[in-house]
Each structure stands twice: as structure tokens, then as C-alpha cells.
CSV table of C-alpha atoms in Angstrom, one decimal:
chain,number,residue,atom,x,y,z
B,1050,MET,CA,-10.6,-52.0,3.4
B,1051,THR,CA,-11.8,-48.6,4.3
B,1052,PRO,CA,-13.0,-46.7,1.2
B,1053,PRO,CA,-11.4,-43.3,0.4
B,1054,PRO,CA,-13.3,-40.3,1.6
B,1055,PRO,CA,-15.4,-38.5,-0.9
B,1056,ALA,CA,-13.6,-35.8,-2.8
B,1057,ARG,CA,-15.7,-33.0,-1.3
B,1058,SER,CA,-14.8,-34.2,2.3
B,1059,LEU,CA,-11.1,-34.3,1.3
B,1060,ARG,CA,-11.2,-30.8,0.0
B,1061,SER,CA,-13.0,-29.6,3.2
B,1062,GLY,CA,-10.3,-31.3,5.3
B,1063,LEU,CA,-7.5,-29.6,3.3
B,1064,ARG,CA,-9.2,-26.2,3.8
B,1065,ALA,CA,-9.4,-26.9,7.5
B,1066,LEU,CA,-5.6,-27.3,7.5
B,1067,ARG,CA,-5.0,-24.1,5.7
B,1068,PRO,CA,-3.4,-21.4,7.9
B,1069,ALA,CA,-6.0,-18.8,9.0
B,1070,ALA,CA,-3.7,-16.0,7.8
B,1071,PHE,CA,-4.1,-17.3,4.2
B,1072,GLY,CA,-7.7,-16.1,4.4
B,1073,ALA,CA,-10.4,-17.7,2.3
B,1074,ASP,CA,-11.2,-18.1,-1.4
B,1075,PRO,CA,-14.3,-16.3,-2.7
B,1076,SER,CA,-17.3,-18.5,-3.3
B,1077,GLY,CA,-21.0,-18.4,-3.8
B,1078,GLU,CA,-22.5,-15.0,-4.8
B,1079,ARG,CA,-19.2,-13.3,-4.2
B,1080,LEU,CA,-17.5,-15.5,-6.8
B,1081,ALA,CA,-20.4,-15.0,-9.2
B,1082,ARG,CA,-20.0,-11.3,-8.8
B,1083,ILE,CA,-16.3,-11.6,-9.6
B,1084,HIS,CA,-17.0,-13.6,-12.7
B,1085,ARG,CA,-19.4,-10.8,-13.8
B,1086,SER,CA,-16.7,-8.1,-13.4
B,1087,PRO,CA,-15.5,-6.6,-16.7
B,1088,HIS,CA,-12.0,-6.7,-15.2
B,1089,PHE,CA,-12.1,-10.5,-14.7
B,1090,VAL,CA,-11.0,-12.0,-18.0
B,1091,ARG,CA,-10.2,-15.7,-18.7
B,1092,GLY,CA,-10.2,-16.7,-15.1
B,1093,ALA,CA,-8.3,-13.9,-13.5
B,1094,PHE,CA,-8.4,-10.2,-12.8
B,1095,ARG,CA,-6.5,-8.1,-15.3
B,1096,ASN,CA,-4.6,-4.9,-15.0
B,1097,PRO,CA,-5.5,-1.7,-16.9
B,1098,GLU,CA,-2.4,-2.0,-18.9
B,1099,GLU,CA,-0.2,-5.0,-19.9
B,1100,THR,CA,1.7,-5.9,-16.8
B,1101,ARG,CA,4.4,-8.4,-15.8
B,1102,THR,CA,3.7,-9.5,-12.2
B,1103,ARG,CA,6.6,-11.9,-11.9
B,1104,PRO,CA,10.2,-10.7,-11.7
B,1105,SER,CA,12.0,-10.2,-15.0
B,1106,GLY,CA,15.6,-11.3,-15.5
B,1107,SER,CA,17.2,-14.4,-14.0
B,1108,ALA,CA,16.9,-15.6,-10.4
B,1109,ARG,CA,20.7,-15.7,-10.3
B,1110,GLY,CA,20.9,-12.0,-11.3
B,1111,PHE,CA,18.4,-11.0,-8.6
B,1112,ALA,CA,20.1,-13.1,-6.0
B,1113,LYS,CA,23.4,-11.4,-6.8
B,1114,VAL,CA,21.8,-8.0,-6.2
B,1115,TYR,CA,19.7,-9.0,-3.2
B,1116,PHE,CA,22.5,-10.8,-1.3
B,1117,ASP,CA,25.3,-8.3,-2.0
B,1118,LYS,CA,27.0,-7.8,1.4
B,1119,GLU,CA,27.8,-4.1,0.9
B,1120,GLN,CA,24.2,-3.3,-0.2
B,1121,ARG,CA,22.6,-5.3,2.5
B,1122,VAL,CA,24.1,-3.0,5.1
B,1123,LEU,CA,22.2,-0.1,3.5
B,1124,ARG,CA,18.8,-1.8,3.6
B,1125,ALA,CA,18.2,-1.1,7.3
B,1126,PRO,CA,18.6,1.9,9.5
B,1127,ARG,CA,21.8,2.0,11.6
B,1128,GLY,CA,20.0,3.2,14.7
B,1129,PRO,CA,16.5,3.5,16.2
B,1130,ILE,CA,14.0,5.2,13.8
B,1131,PRO,CA,12.6,8.4,15.4
B,1132,VAL,CA,8.9,7.7,16.0
B,1133,HIS,CA,6.6,10.5,16.9
B,1134,ARG,CA,5.5,10.1,20.5
B,1135,ASP,CA,2.8,12.7,20.9
B,1136,THR,CA,0.4,11.0,18.4
B,1137,ALA,CA,-2.4,10.2,20.8
B,1138,ALA,CA,-2.5,13.7,22.3
B,1139,ARG,CA,-2.6,15.3,18.9
B,1140,LEU,CA,-5.3,13.0,17.6
B,1141,SER,CA,-7.5,13.8,20.7
B,1142,ARG,CA,-8.1,17.3,19.2
B,1143,PRO,CA,-10.0,17.8,16.0
B,1144,PRO,CA,-8.0,19.2,13.0
B,1145,GLU,CA,-8.3,22.9,12.6
B,1146,SER,CA,-8.6,22.8,8.8
B,1147,GLY,CA,-10.9,19.7,8.7
B,1148,LEU,CA,-8.2,17.5,7.2
B,1149,ARG,CA,-5.4,15.8,9.1
B,1150,ILE,CA,-3.2,12.9,8.0
B,1151,THR,CA,-1.2,10.6,10.2
B,1152,TRP,CA,1.3,8.2,8.6
B,1153,MET,CA,1.7,5.2,10.9
B,1154,GLY,CA,4.5,3.6,8.7
B,1155,HIS,CA,4.5,1.7,5.4
B,1156,SER,CA,1.1,2.2,3.8
B,1157,SER,CA,-0.9,2.6,7.0
B,1158,VAL,CA,-2.5,6.0,7.2
B,1159,LEU,CA,-5.2,7.6,9.4
B,1160,ALA,CA,-7.0,10.3,7.4
B,1161,GLU,CA,-9.4,12.6,9.3
B,1162,ILE,CA,-11.6,14.2,6.7
B,1163,ASP,CA,-14.5,16.6,7.4
B,1164,GLY,CA,-15.4,15.1,10.8
B,1165,HIS,CA,-14.9,11.4,9.8
B,1166,ARG,CA,-12.0,9.0,10.2
B,1167,VAL,CA,-10.6,6.6,7.6
B,1168,LEU,CA,-7.9,4.1,8.3
B,1169,PHE,CA,-6.0,2.9,5.2
B,1170,ASP,CA,-4.2,-0.5,5.0
B,1171,PRO,CA,-3.7,-0.9,8.8
B,1172,VAL,CA,-0.8,-3.2,9.7
B,1173,TRP,CA,-0.1,-3.3,13.4
B,1174,GLY,CA,1.5,-6.7,13.3
B,1175,GLU,CA,5.2,-7.3,13.9
B,1176,ARG,CA,5.7,-9.1,10.6
B,1177,CYS,CA,4.1,-8.8,7.2
B,1178,SER,CA,3.9,-12.6,6.9
B,1179,PRO,CA,1.4,-15.5,7.5
B,1180,PHE,CA,3.8,-16.7,10.2
B,1181,ALA,CA,4.7,-15.1,13.5
B,1182,PHE,CA,8.3,-16.6,13.4
B,1183,ALA,CA,9.3,-15.6,9.9
B,1184,GLY,CA,9.0,-12.9,7.3
B,1185,PRO,CA,9.9,-9.2,7.1
B,1186,LYS,CA,9.9,-7.7,10.6
B,1187,ARG,CA,8.9,-4.2,11.6
B,1188,LEU,CA,11.9,-1.8,11.7
B,1189,HIS,CA,10.4,0.7,14.1
B,1190,PRO,CA,7.9,0.4,17.0
B,1191,LEU,CA,4.3,1.3,16.5
B,1192,PRO,CA,3.5,5.0,17.0
B,1193,LEU,CA,0.6,4.0,19.3
B,1194,PRO,CA,-1.5,1.0,20.1
B,1195,LEU,CA,-4.4,0.3,17.7
B,1196,ALA,CA,-6.9,0.8,20.6
B,1197,ALA,CA,-5.5,4.3,21.2
B,1198,LEU,CA,-6.7,5.4,17.8
B,1199,GLY,CA,-10.3,5.7,19.0
B,1200,GLU,CA,-13.3,5.3,16.8
B,1201,VAL,CA,-12.7,4.8,13.1
B,1202,ASP,CA,-15.6,5.2,10.6
B,1203,ALA,CA,-14.1,3.2,7.8
B,1204,VAL,CA,-11.2,0.8,7.2
B,1205,VAL,CA,-10.0,0.8,3.6
B,1206,ILE,CA,-8.0,-2.1,2.2
B,1207,SER,CA,-6.1,-1.7,-1.1
B,1208,HIS,CA,-5.3,-5.4,-1.7
B,1209,ASP,CA,-4.7,-8.6,0.1
B,1210,HIS,CA,-0.8,-8.8,0.3
B,1211,TYR,CA,0.5,-9.3,3.9
B,1212,ASP,CA,2.0,-5.8,4.2
B,1213,HIS,CA,-1.5,-4.2,3.5
B,1214,LEU,CA,-3.9,-6.7,4.9
B,1215,ASP,CA,-2.9,-7.9,8.4
B,1216,MET,CA,-5.0,-10.6,10.0
B,1217,PRO,CA,-4.3,-9.7,13.7
B,1218,THR,CA,-5.1,-6.1,13.0
B,1219,ILE,CA,-8.4,-7.0,11.2
B,1220,LYS,CA,-9.4,-9.4,14.0
B,1221,ALA,CA,-8.8,-6.6,16.5
B,1222,LEU,CA,-11.0,-4.2,14.4
B,1223,ALA,CA,-13.7,-6.8,13.7
B,1224,GLY,CA,-15.3,-6.2,17.0
B,1225,THR,CA,-15.8,-2.5,16.5
B,1226,ASP,CA,-18.5,-0.6,14.6
B,1227,THR,CA,-16.2,0.3,11.8
B,1228,VAL,CA,-17.2,-0.4,8.1
B,1229,PHE,CA,-14.6,-2.1,5.9
B,1230,ALA,CA,-14.3,-1.0,2.3
B,1231,VAL,CA,-12.4,-3.5,0.2
B,1232,PRO,CA,-11.9,-4.5,-3.5
B,1233,LEU,CA,-13.9,-7.4,-5.0
B,1234,GLY,CA,-13.1,-10.8,-3.4
B,1235,VAL,CA,-11.1,-9.5,-0.4
B,1236,GLY,CA,-14.3,-9.7,1.8
B,1237,ALA,CA,-13.8,-13.5,1.9
B,1238,HIS,CA,-10.7,-13.1,3.9
B,1239,LEU,CA,-12.3,-10.6,6.3
B,1240,GLU,CA,-15.4,-12.8,6.9
B,1241,ARG,CA,-13.1,-15.7,7.8
B,1242,TRP,CA,-11.5,-13.5,10.4
B,1243,GLY,CA,-14.7,-12.4,12.0
B,1244,VAL,CA,-16.0,-9.4,10.1
B,1245,ARG,CA,-19.7,-9.5,9.7
B,1246,PRO,CA,-21.0,-9.3,6.1
B,1247,ASP,CA,-23.2,-6.3,7.0
B,1248,ARG,CA,-20.0,-4.4,7.8
B,1249,LEU,CA,-18.5,-5.0,4.4
B,1250,ARG,CA,-18.5,-2.8,1.3
B,1251,GLU,CA,-16.9,-4.8,-1.5
B,1252,LEU,CA,-16.3,-2.8,-4.7
B,1253,ASP,CA,-15.2,-3.2,-8.2
B,1254,TRP,CA,-13.2,-0.4,-9.9
B,1255,THR,CA,-15.2,2.8,-10.4
B,1256,GLU,CA,-17.8,1.7,-7.9
B,1257,SER,CA,-18.6,3.9,-4.9
B,1258,THR,CA,-20.1,3.6,-1.4
B,1259,ARG,CA,-21.3,6.1,1.2
B,1260,ILE,CA,-20.0,5.7,4.7
B,1261,GLY,CA,-21.3,8.4,7.0
B,1262,GLY,CA,-20.6,11.7,5.2
B,1263,LEU,CA,-17.9,10.3,3.0
B,1264,THR,CA,-18.0,8.9,-0.5
B,1265,LEU,CA,-15.4,6.1,-1.1
B,1266,THR,CA,-14.6,5.0,-4.6
B,1267,ALA,CA,-12.4,2.1,-5.7
B,1268,THR,CA,-10.2,3.2,-8.6
B,1269,PRO,CA,-7.8,1.2,-10.8
B,1270,ALA,CA,-4.3,0.3,-9.8
B,1271,ARG,CA,-1.6,-1.7,-11.6
B,1272,HIS,CA,-0.6,-4.6,-9.3
B,1273,PHE,CA,-1.7,-8.1,-8.4
B,1274,CYS,CA,-3.0,-10.2,-5.5
B,1275,GLY,CA,-2.5,-13.4,-3.5
B,1276,ARG,CA,-1.9,-14.7,0.0
B,1277,GLY,CA,-1.6,-18.5,-0.2
B,1278,LEU,CA,0.5,-21.0,-2.0
B,1279,ARG,CA,-1.6,-20.6,-5.1
B,1280,ASN,CA,-2.3,-17.2,-6.6
B,1281,ARG,CA,-5.6,-17.5,-8.4
B,1282,GLN,CA,-6.0,-13.8,-9.1
B,1283,HIS,CA,-9.5,-14.0,-7.7
B,1284,THR,CA,-9.2,-10.9,-5.5
B,1285,LEU,CA,-9.0,-7.4,-6.9
B,1286,TRP,CA,-6.5,-4.7,-6.1
B,1287,ALA,CA,-7.4,-1.0,-6.0
B,1288,SER,CA,-6.5,2.6,-5.3
B,1289,TRP,CA,-9.0,4.6,-3.4
B,1290,VAL,CA,-10.6,8.1,-3.5
B,1291,VAL,CA,-12.3,9.5,-0.4
B,1292,GLU,CA,-14.4,12.6,-0.8
B,1293,GLY,CA,-15.9,14.6,2.1
B,1294,ASP,CA,-18.0,17.8,2.1
B,1295,ARG,CA,-14.8,20.0,1.7
B,1296,HIS,CA,-11.8,17.8,1.1
B,1297,ARG,CA,-10.6,15.0,-1.2
B,1298,ALA,CA,-7.9,12.4,-0.6
B,1299,TYR,CA,-6.3,9.6,-2.7
B,1300,HIS,CA,-4.5,6.5,-1.6
B,1301,SER,CA,-2.6,4.6,-4.3
B,1302,GLY,CA,-2.2,1.2,-2.6
B,1303,ASP,CA,0.5,-0.6,-4.5
B,1304,THR,CA,0.8,0.2,-8.2
B,1305,GLY,CA,3.1,0.6,-11.1
B,1306,TYR,CA,2.9,3.8,-13.1
B,1307,PHE,CA,0.1,3.8,-15.7
B,1308,GLU,CA,-1.9,6.3,-17.8
B,1309,GLY,CA,-5.0,5.8,-15.6
B,1310,PHE,CA,-3.8,8.3,-13.0
B,1311,ARG,CA,-4.8,11.1,-15.4
B,1312,GLU,CA,-8.3,9.6,-15.8
B,1313,ILE,CA,-8.7,9.2,-12.0
B,1314,GLY,CA,-7.7,12.8,-11.5
B,1315,ALA,CA,-10.1,14.0,-14.2
B,1316,ALA,CA,-13.0,12.1,-12.6
B,1317,HIS,CA,-12.3,12.8,-8.9
B,1318,GLY,CA,-9.6,15.4,-8.5
B,1319,PRO,CA,-7.9,17.6,-7.7
B,1320,PHE,CA,-7.0,16.3,-4.3
B,1321,ASP,CA,-6.0,18.1,-1.1
B,1322,VAL,CA,-3.6,15.2,-0.4
B,1323,THR,CA,-2.4,12.1,-2.1
B,1324,MET,CA,-0.8,9.1,-0.4
B,1325,ILE,CA,1.5,7.6,-3.1
B,1326,GLN,CA,3.6,4.4,-3.0
B,1327,ILE,CA,7.2,5.2,-3.6
B,1328,GLY,CA,9.1,2.3,-2.0
B,1329,ALA,CA,9.9,-1.4,-2.8
B,1330,TYR,CA,10.6,-0.7,-6.4
B,1331,SER,CA,13.0,-2.7,-8.5
B,1332,GLU,CA,14.5,-2.9,-12.0
B,1333,PHE,CA,13.3,-6.6,-11.8
B,1334,TRP,CA,9.6,-5.6,-11.5
B,1335,MET,CA,9.0,-2.1,-12.8
B,1336,ASP,CA,5.4,-2.8,-13.8
B,1337,ILE,CA,4.0,-3.2,-10.3
B,1338,HIS,CA,5.8,-0.7,-8.1
B,1339,MET,CA,6.7,2.9,-8.9
B,1340,LEU,CA,10.1,4.6,-8.6
B,1341,PRO,CA,9.9,7.8,-6.4
B,1342,SER,CA,10.1,10.0,-9.5
B,1343,GLN,CA,7.2,8.1,-11.0
B,1344,GLY,CA,5.3,8.6,-7.8
B,1345,VAL,CA,5.7,12.3,-8.1
B,1346,ARG,CA,4.6,12.1,-11.8
B,1347,ALA,CA,1.5,10.1,-10.7
B,1348,HIS,CA,0.7,12.8,-8.2
B,1349,LEU,CA,0.9,15.5,-10.9
B,1350,ASP,CA,-1.2,13.4,-13.2
B,1351,LEU,CA,-3.9,13.1,-10.5
B,1352,GLN,CA,-3.8,16.9,-10.1
B,1353,GLY,CA,-4.4,17.7,-13.7
B,1354,GLY,CA,-0.7,18.0,-14.6
B,1355,ARG,CA,0.3,20.8,-12.3
B,1356,PRO,CA,1.6,21.0,-8.7
B,1357,HIS,CA,-1.3,21.0,-6.3
B,1358,GLY,CA,-2.2,19.7,-2.9
B,1359,VAL,CA,0.3,17.7,-0.8
B,1360,LEU,CA,2.1,14.5,-1.6
B,1361,LEU,CA,2.6,12.0,1.2
B,1362,PRO,CA,5.1,9.2,0.3
B,1363,ILE,CA,4.1,5.8,1.6
B,1364,HIS,CA,5.2,2.2,1.4
B,1365,TRP,CA,8.7,2.7,2.8
B,1366,GLY,CA,10.7,2.9,6.0
B,1367,THR,CA,8.9,0.3,8.0
B,1368,PHE,CA,9.7,-3.1,6.4
B,1369,ASN,CA,12.8,-4.2,4.5
B,1370,LEU,CA,11.1,-5.7,1.4
B,1371,ALA,CA,13.7,-5.0,-1.3
B,1372,PRO,CA,17.3,-4.4,-2.2
B,1373,HIS,CA,17.4,-0.6,-2.4
B,1374,ALA,CA,18.9,1.5,0.4
B,1375,TRP,CA,16.5,1.9,3.3
B,1376,ALA,CA,16.5,5.8,3.1
B,1377,GLU,CA,16.6,6.0,-0.7
B,1378,PRO,CA,12.8,6.4,-1.2
B,1379,GLY,CA,12.7,9.4,1.1
B,1380,GLU,CA,15.7,11.1,-0.5
B,1381,TRP,CA,14.6,10.5,-4.0
B,1382,THR,CA,11.0,11.6,-3.4
B,1383,ALA,CA,12.2,14.8,-1.8
B,1384,ASP,CA,14.5,15.6,-4.7
B,1385,ALA,CA,11.8,14.8,-7.4
B,1386,ALA,CA,9.2,16.8,-5.6
B,1387,GLU,CA,11.5,19.8,-5.3
B,1388,GLU,CA,12.3,19.6,-9.1
B,1389,ALA,CA,8.6,19.6,-9.8
B,1390,ALA,CA,7.8,22.4,-7.3
B,1391,GLN,CA,5.4,20.0,-5.6
B,1392,PRO,CA,4.8,20.3,-1.8
B,1393,VAL,CA,5.7,17.1,-0.1
B,1394,ALA,CA,5.1,16.0,3.5
B,1395,LEU,CA,7.9,13.9,5.1
B,1396,PRO,CA,6.6,13.0,8.6
B,1397,ARG,CA,8.2,10.7,11.1
B,1398,PRO,CA,6.0,7.6,11.7
B,1399,GLY,CA,3.1,8.8,13.8
B,1400,GLU,CA,3.5,12.5,13.2
B,1401,PRO,CA,0.1,14.1,12.3
B,1402,PHE,CA,0.0,17.0,9.9
B,1403,GLU,CA,-2.6,19.1,8.2
B,1404,PRO,CA,-2.1,19.7,4.4
B,1405,ALA,CA,-3.3,23.2,4.8
B,1406,GLY,CA,-0.8,24.0,7.5
B,1407,ASP,CA,2.9,23.7,8.1
B,1408,LEU,CA,4.2,20.5,6.6
B,1409,PRO,CA,6.9,18.2,8.1
B,1410,VAL,CA,9.8,18.5,5.8
B,1411,ASP,CA,12.8,17.6,8.0
B,1412,PRO,CA,14.8,14.7,6.5
B,1413,TRP,CA,14.7,12.8,9.8
B,1414,TRP,CA,16.0,9.6,8.2
B,1415,ARG,CA,19.5,11.0,7.7
B,1416,ALA,CA,20.3,10.7,11.4
B,1417,VAL,CA,20.0,6.9,11.2
B,1418,SER,CA,21.1,6.2,7.7
B,1419,PRO,CA,24.4,6.1,5.8
B,1420,PRO,CA,24.6,8.7,3.1
B,1421,VAL,CA,22.5,7.8,0.0
B,1422,VAL,CA,24.1,8.2,-3.4
B,1423,ARG,CA,21.9,10.6,-5.5
B,1424,SER,CA,22.4,9.2,-9.0
B,1425,TRP,CA,18.8,10.1,-10.0
B,1426,ARG,CA,19.2,13.9,-9.8
B,1427,GLY,CA,18.2,16.0,-12.8
B,1428,THR,CA,16.1,13.2,-14.3
B,1429,GLY,CA,12.8,14.8,-13.3
B,1430,PRO,CA,9.5,13.0,-12.6
B,1431,ALA,CA,9.5,10.0,-14.9
B,1432,PRO,CA,6.3,9.8,-16.9
B,1433,ALA,CA,6.7,6.2,-18.2
B,1434,ARG,CA,7.5,2.8,-16.8
B,1435,ALA,CA,10.5,2.6,-19.1
B,1436,ALA,CA,12.3,5.4,-17.3
B,1437,ARG,CA,15.4,4.4,-15.5
B,1438,PRO,CA,17.8,6.5,-13.4
B,1439,GLU,CA,21.0,7.4,-15.2
B,1440,ALA,CA,24.2,5.4,-14.4
B,1441,PRO,CA,25.5,4.7,-11.9
B,1442,ALA,CA,22.0,3.3,-11.1
B,1443,PRO,CA,21.0,3.0,-7.4
B,1444,ARG,CA,20.1,-0.3,-6.1
B,1445,LEU,CA,16.4,-0.8,-6.6
B,1446,ALA,CA,13.9,-2.8,-4.6
B,1447,GLY,CA,11.5,-5.6,-5.2
B,1448,ASP,CA,8.1,-7.0,-4.5
B,1449,THR,CA,8.1,-10.3,-2.7
B,1450,GLY,CA,4.9,-11.2,-4.4
B,1451,ALA,CA,5.3,-14.9,-4.1
B,1452,SER,CA,4.8,-14.6,-0.4
B,1453,GLY,CA,2.0,-12.1,-0.7
B,1454,THR,CA,4.0,-9.1,0.4
B,1455,GLY,CA,4.2,-6.0,-1.8
């Protein structure tokens, strides 16, 4: 009779069978550093405020909303999304003001800041999923190939969900000279995918690193993590501040509304531009994604409570992740920003703009979307997570956190 293999060999074998897209668990000194973090409590990273990371309500109630036939029709465009086609030519010329922003779709943004280039949450894959044959599929083509971006000084990752951390994209960037700035624990995934340890800057909240002439700071967010079948909460999530010689930018990653926006603004603001998550919200998980009105409120908090700089709405338009109407985040954000007298940029995917110049404000989505019912008008930017649009409430969206998307 052959004796059973040692437990360590069995665990090693199971790890070898783990799909590469699941990444890797932190270990060694990386895990020890996680355990020393003041934000790692009783075996898991904790949010800055009490947060429910699993859907509230019943599974039956959510299924009734999510699979409603009439609403499903509204969750995708009814024609090709108009993608900007002159992106490469525009990016070949330096920005006149020193600051240029290019939204590539969802949360992927190229920020050119004072002579340096930062790429946030790059997702060039066709699906935000660990599998090539299943999962949310891209609704519009890429504005340009990844190689056409040219040199990038820093790649910044907000957290390890599939719609923010894309293995094929990271593998393609691993062979370049770029530096990767990531929250604690996320570096384990990148190392498995070929990123050298010396190209990693792994930060806890409030920690900063210098990359070229830029200072990058990981700041708190209200979300969660996880890519595999088990979510051990051993990788941190973050928003990010990027400061150059003349300009400052903020990227929210994924987050629910929380009081910490005011603290981040007081410490690092005001900002020339903020990139704020306003899509994939839901009445079933209000703690971990913001409504568009809350996104505008968050921007104002970051700016000291007054309209300032430019708000770029992100985390919408590219993937169908939730039950709200596809175009609703754009419409709602435009209305909430107008009520607050806050300048907002509404570019097509791939359309560069300079916050100091003329802003793209054309509601381009209306050409490929059924009319969106505006039941939120007159409610103003909601300052608290308890805020709800007045009846009749629009269909809201959700975070598919169980599959690592959100």
C-alpha cells in the first residue's frame, strides 16, 4: 500500500492546479507585513467604517430584480458604443497644460501629470473574469492597443477584483520598465504573473512612494478583495493620490461613501481632477459602491466642500456588472454635478481631455441607449450611505464580489 503524500506536498499540488488568474496568496515577509498593518484585525483587513460586503436582502429578491426581462434590455447599449478613434495621435503630443486624462473605459485611466504617465487599473482583456469563456464581456472595443500607449512610468492598482486587476494586461506590462504601485498583499499576484519584485511598490493606507517626479499615496477606500474561491481578505484595497510638481489627481478605485473623503481631501487636496466610481451600485450593497449622487458628494468632500477641479466618472459603460440601466450612471452623474455646480467631464472611451481646457460634456450615450427615467432629480448629492433616490426608484446595480468583480 502506497502511503499518502505528506500534507505539504498535497498543498503544493493543489496550488499547482489553481488557475493562474486566481493569483497567489501572500506569504513570507509580505504576509508578516500584512499582519503588522493596523488595518489588519482578527485575520482580515478591515474597512474604515462598519461595512457589509455581502449582498443584503434575499437571494430571491435580488434574482427577481436581476433577471427581470424588461430591465435586462436596458442593461446594455442598443448599438455600438462610440469609441474615440484619434487617441494615439492625441497622446503623441504632450498636454499643453501639463495635465491630460484619458478614460479607456470602466476604471482604466491614463493620467499624464507634469511630464509623467500613470496608468490606473488597466484592463485590456475581453472579459473581467478568471476564464476566457465566461464572465462579463466588454461592451465596446478598446480605444487602442496596450502597446500603442507608449512608455508608462507607473501602473497603479486599486484592488484585486477582476475588473481592476487583469492578468493578461499585467503580463503584457511585466516586460516593460514600468513600476507597479499596489496595496498591501496585491504584489503576490503580480509576482506570480512575472513582475519582478524590484518593480513593485506595495503600500498600506497613508504610505507614499516616489516614482520619477511623482508622489503616489495609498489612501483608504470602503470595499473588499478576493479573486479565488476563498476570500481570505489578505489583500488590501485603496484609493490613490498622485501629486506632481504642479498638479494633483485622485482615483477612487471601488468604494462606498464614507467620511474619510474629507480627511483625504484635507491631507492631499484640493485636486485638479478626481476619478470617481459612480457605476455598479445597488440597493443590495450600498456599503461598497457609490450612487452617482454620492460620487459627486465624495468629490466635493475631497475638494474641501466646494466645487473645484474636474470630476471624471469611472466604473461604468464598459461591462454589464449590475441591474441598473447601462446609461443611468452617466445621466445621474451629469444631473447631480449640474445641481452642485461642479464641472464634470463626460468623454467617450479613449477621448483625451485636459481639465484646464474645454471639457467633453456631450451625452454621447443617448444615441445608443433607450431613454433613462430620471427619478433621482432634485435629491442633490447624497452625503450618507443611507440616502436613496425617491420613488419610483431606478433599478440599481450590484457588485459581483463572489467572483472577484466589482
